[in-house]
mmCIF file of C-alpha atoms in Angstrom:
data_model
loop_
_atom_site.group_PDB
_atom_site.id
_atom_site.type_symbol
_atom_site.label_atom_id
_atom_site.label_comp_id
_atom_site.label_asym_id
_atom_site.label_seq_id
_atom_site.Cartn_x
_atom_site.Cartn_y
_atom_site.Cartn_z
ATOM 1 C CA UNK X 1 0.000 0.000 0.000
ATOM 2 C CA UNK X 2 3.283 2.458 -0.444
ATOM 3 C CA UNK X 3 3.284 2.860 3.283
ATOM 4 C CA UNK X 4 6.567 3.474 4.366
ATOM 5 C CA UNK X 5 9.336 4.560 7.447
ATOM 6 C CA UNK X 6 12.231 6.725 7.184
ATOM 7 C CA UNK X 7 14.227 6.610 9.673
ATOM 8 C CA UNK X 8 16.797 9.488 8.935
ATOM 9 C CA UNK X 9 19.437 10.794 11.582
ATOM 10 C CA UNK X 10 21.737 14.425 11.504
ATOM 11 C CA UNK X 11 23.963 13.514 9.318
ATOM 12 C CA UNK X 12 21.257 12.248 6.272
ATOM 13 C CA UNK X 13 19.472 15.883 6.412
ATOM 14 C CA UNK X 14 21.613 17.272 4.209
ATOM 15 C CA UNK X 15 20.491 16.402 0.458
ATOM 16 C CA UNK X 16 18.013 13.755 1.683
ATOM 17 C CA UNK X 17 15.543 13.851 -1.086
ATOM 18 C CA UNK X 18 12.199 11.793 -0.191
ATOM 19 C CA UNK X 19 9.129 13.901 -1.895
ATOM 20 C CA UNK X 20 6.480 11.148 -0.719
ATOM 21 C CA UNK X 21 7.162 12.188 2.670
ATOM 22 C CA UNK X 22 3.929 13.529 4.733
ATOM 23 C CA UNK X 23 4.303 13.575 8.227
ATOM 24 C CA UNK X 24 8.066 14.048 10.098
ATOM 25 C CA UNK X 25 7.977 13.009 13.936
ATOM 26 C CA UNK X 26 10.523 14.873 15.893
ATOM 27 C CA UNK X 27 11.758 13.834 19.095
ATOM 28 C CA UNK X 28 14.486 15.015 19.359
ATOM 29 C CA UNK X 29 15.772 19.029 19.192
ATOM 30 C CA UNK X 30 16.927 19.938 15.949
ATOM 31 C CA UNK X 31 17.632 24.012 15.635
ATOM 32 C CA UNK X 32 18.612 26.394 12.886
ATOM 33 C CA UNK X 33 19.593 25.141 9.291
ATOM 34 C CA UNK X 34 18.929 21.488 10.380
ATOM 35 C CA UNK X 35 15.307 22.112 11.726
ATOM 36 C CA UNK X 36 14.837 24.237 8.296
ATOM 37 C CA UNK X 37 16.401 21.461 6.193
ATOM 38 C CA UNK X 38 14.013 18.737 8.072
ATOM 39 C CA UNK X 39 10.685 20.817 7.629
ATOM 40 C CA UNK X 40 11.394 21.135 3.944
ATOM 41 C CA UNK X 41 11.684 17.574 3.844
ATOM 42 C CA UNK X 42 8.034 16.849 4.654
ATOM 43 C CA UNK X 43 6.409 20.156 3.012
ATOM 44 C CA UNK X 44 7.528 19.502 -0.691
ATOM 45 C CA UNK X 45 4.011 19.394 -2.253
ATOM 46 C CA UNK X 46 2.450 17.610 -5.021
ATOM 47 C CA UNK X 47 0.055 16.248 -7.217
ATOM 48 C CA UNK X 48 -2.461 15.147 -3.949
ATOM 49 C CA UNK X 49 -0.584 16.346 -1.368
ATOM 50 C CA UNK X 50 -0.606 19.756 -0.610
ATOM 51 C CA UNK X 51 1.143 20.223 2.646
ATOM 52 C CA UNK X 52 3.207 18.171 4.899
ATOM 53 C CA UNK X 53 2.292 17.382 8.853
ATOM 54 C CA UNK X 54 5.137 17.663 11.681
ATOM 55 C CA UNK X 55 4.693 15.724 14.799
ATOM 56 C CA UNK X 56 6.250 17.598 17.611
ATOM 57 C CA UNK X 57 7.313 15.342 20.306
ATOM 58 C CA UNK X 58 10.354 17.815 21.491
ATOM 59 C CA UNK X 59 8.661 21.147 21.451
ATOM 60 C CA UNK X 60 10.704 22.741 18.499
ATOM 61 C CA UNK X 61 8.086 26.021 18.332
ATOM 62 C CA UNK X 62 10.884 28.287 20.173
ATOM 63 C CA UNK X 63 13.609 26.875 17.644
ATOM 64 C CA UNK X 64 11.672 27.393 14.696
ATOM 65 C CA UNK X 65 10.800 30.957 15.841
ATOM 66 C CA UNK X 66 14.570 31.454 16.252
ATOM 67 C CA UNK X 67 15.501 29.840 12.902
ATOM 68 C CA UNK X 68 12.946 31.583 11.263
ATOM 69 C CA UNK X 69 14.741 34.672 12.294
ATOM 70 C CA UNK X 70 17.911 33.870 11.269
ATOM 71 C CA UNK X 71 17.460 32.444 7.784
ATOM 72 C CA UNK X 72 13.851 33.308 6.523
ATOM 73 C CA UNK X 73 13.477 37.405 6.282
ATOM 74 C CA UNK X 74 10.172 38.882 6.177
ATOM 75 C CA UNK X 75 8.954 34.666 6.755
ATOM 76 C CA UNK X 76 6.655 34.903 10.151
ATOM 77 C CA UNK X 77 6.082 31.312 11.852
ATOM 78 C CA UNK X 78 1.909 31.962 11.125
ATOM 79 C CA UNK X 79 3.400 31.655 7.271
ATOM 80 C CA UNK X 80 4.150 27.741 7.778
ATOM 81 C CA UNK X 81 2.484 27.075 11.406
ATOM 82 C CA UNK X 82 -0.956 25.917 10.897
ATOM 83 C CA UNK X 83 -3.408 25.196 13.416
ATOM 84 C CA UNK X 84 -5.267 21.996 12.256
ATOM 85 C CA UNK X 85 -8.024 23.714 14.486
ATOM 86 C CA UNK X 86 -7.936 27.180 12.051
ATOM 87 C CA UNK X 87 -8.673 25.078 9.024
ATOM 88 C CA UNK X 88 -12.305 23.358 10.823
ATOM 89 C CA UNK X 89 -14.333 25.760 9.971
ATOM 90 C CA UNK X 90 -13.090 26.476 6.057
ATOM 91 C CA UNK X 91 -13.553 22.706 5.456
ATOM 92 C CA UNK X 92 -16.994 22.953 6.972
ATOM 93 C CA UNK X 93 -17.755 25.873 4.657
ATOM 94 C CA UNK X 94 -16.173 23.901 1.657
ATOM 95 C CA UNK X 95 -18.251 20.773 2.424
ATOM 96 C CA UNK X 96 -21.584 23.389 2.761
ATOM 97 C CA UNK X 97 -20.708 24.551 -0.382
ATOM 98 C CA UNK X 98 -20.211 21.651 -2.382
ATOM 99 C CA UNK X 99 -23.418 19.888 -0.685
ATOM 100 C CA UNK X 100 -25.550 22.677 -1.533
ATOM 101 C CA UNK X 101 -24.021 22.823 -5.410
ATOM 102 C CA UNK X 102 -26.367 19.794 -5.766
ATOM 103 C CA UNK X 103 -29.440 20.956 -3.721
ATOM 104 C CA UNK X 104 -31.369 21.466 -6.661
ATOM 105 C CA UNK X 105 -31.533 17.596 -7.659
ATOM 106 C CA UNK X 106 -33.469 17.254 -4.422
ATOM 107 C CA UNK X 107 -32.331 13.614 -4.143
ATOM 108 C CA UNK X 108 -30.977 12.592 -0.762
ATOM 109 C CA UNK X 109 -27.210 11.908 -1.473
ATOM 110 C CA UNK X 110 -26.911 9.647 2.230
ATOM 111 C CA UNK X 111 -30.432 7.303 1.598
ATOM 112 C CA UNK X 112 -30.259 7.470 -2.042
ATOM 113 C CA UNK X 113 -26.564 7.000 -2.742
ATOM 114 C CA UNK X 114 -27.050 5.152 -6.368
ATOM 115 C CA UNK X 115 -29.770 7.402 -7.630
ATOM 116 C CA UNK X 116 -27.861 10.182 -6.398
ATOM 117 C CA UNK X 117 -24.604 8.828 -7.745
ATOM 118 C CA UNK X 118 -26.452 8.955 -11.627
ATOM 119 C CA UNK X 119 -28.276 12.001 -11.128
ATOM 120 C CA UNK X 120 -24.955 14.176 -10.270
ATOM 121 C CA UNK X 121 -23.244 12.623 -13.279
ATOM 122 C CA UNK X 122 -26.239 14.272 -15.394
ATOM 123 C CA UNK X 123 -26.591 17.124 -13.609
ATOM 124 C CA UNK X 124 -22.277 18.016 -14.062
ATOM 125 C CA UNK X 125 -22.479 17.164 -17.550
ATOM 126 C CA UNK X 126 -22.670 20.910 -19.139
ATOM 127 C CA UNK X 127 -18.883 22.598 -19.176
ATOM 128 C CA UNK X 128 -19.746 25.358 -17.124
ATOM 129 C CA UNK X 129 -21.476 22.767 -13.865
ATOM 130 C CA UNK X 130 -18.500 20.295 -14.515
ATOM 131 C CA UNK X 131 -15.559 22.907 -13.814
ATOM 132 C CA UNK X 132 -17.736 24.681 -11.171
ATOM 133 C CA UNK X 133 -17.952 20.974 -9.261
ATOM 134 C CA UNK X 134 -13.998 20.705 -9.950
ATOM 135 C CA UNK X 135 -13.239 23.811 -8.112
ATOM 136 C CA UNK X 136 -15.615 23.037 -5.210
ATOM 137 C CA UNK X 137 -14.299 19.343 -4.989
ATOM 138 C CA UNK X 138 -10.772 20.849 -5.289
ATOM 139 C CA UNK X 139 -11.127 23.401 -2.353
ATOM 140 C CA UNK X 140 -12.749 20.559 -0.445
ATOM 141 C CA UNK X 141 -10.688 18.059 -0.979
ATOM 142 C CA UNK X 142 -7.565 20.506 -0.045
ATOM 143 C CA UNK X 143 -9.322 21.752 3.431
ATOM 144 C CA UNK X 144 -10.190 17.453 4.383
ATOM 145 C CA UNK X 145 -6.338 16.971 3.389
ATOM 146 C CA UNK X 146 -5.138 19.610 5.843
ATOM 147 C CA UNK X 147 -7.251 18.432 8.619
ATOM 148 C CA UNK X 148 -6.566 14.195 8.413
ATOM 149 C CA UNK X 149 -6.010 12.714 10.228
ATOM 150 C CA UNK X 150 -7.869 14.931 12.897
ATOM 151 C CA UNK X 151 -11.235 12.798 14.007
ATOM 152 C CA UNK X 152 -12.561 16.055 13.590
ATOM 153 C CA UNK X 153 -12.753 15.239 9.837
ATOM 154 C CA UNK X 154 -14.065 11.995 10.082
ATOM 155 C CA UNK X 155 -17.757 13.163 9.830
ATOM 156 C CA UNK X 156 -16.963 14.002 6.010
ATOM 157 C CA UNK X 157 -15.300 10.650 5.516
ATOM 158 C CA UNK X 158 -18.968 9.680 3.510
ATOM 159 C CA UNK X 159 -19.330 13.073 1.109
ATOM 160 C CA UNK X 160 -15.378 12.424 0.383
ATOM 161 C CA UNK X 161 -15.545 9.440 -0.793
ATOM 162 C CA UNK X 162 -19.041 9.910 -2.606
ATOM 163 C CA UNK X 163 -17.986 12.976 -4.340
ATOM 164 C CA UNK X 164 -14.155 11.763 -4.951
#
């Protein structure tokens, strides 16, 4: 299933190359050009993955602050730091949004999966609805990504797979 550890130490941070990388865990205190160097590791985005997720063990906050004013200029640590909580209520808004783009087929997407399943594919069919469902899906899709593997997002785990 492509799930795999990395176990990398100090002296593989430098030119360690793993894009597939999504979540670092840090236990132990890494500061300046190292921390940098390790945070880049796990934010490289791409095709599906849109931002990388940093498991703090150590309490690196202070260090980052520090590196960030050493290395980054007018950088601030909001610029990278994100609050899983901040995102909550844009996904919510995205998933509103995208639910209510198909309101007017009146069919209830979680009791009527199949006949809502072949009415959406009608109702998306015209250019202008398809690339209008795109962008909702995409914004969607990029708020649930932030938030996993929060249980917060869990609730969605139905419309993500239904509209996916």
């Amino acid at each position: 299933d492509n799930t795999a550890f990395i176990i990398v130490s100090d002296m593989l941070l430098t030119g360690y190359d793993a894009p597939i990388a999504s979540v670092l865990y840090l236990d132990k205190p890494l500061k300046e050009h190292n921390l940098l160097q390790a945070i880049a590791r796990v934010n490289r985005s791409r095709k599906g993955k849109h931002a990388g997720f940093i498991v703090d063990y150590n309490g690196i906050s202070a260090y980052l602050i520090h590196a960030m004013e050493i290395f980054s200029g007018d950088l601030r640590p909001e610029d990278i730091l994100k609050n899983i909580n901040e995102e909550l209520p844009r996904l919510e808004l995205n998933h509103t949004k995208l639910v209510a783009f198909f309101n007017p087929m009146r069919i209830n997407r979680k009791y009527e999966r199949e006949q809502f399943i072949d009415a959406a594919l009608r109702y998306i069919e015209s250019q202008d609805r398809r690339d209008e469902f795109k962008s909702l899906l995409k914004d969607f899709n990029k708020s649930i990504n932030l938030v996993l593997p929060s249980q917060k997002a869990m609730k969605y785990q139905d419309d993500f797979k239904l509209f996916n």
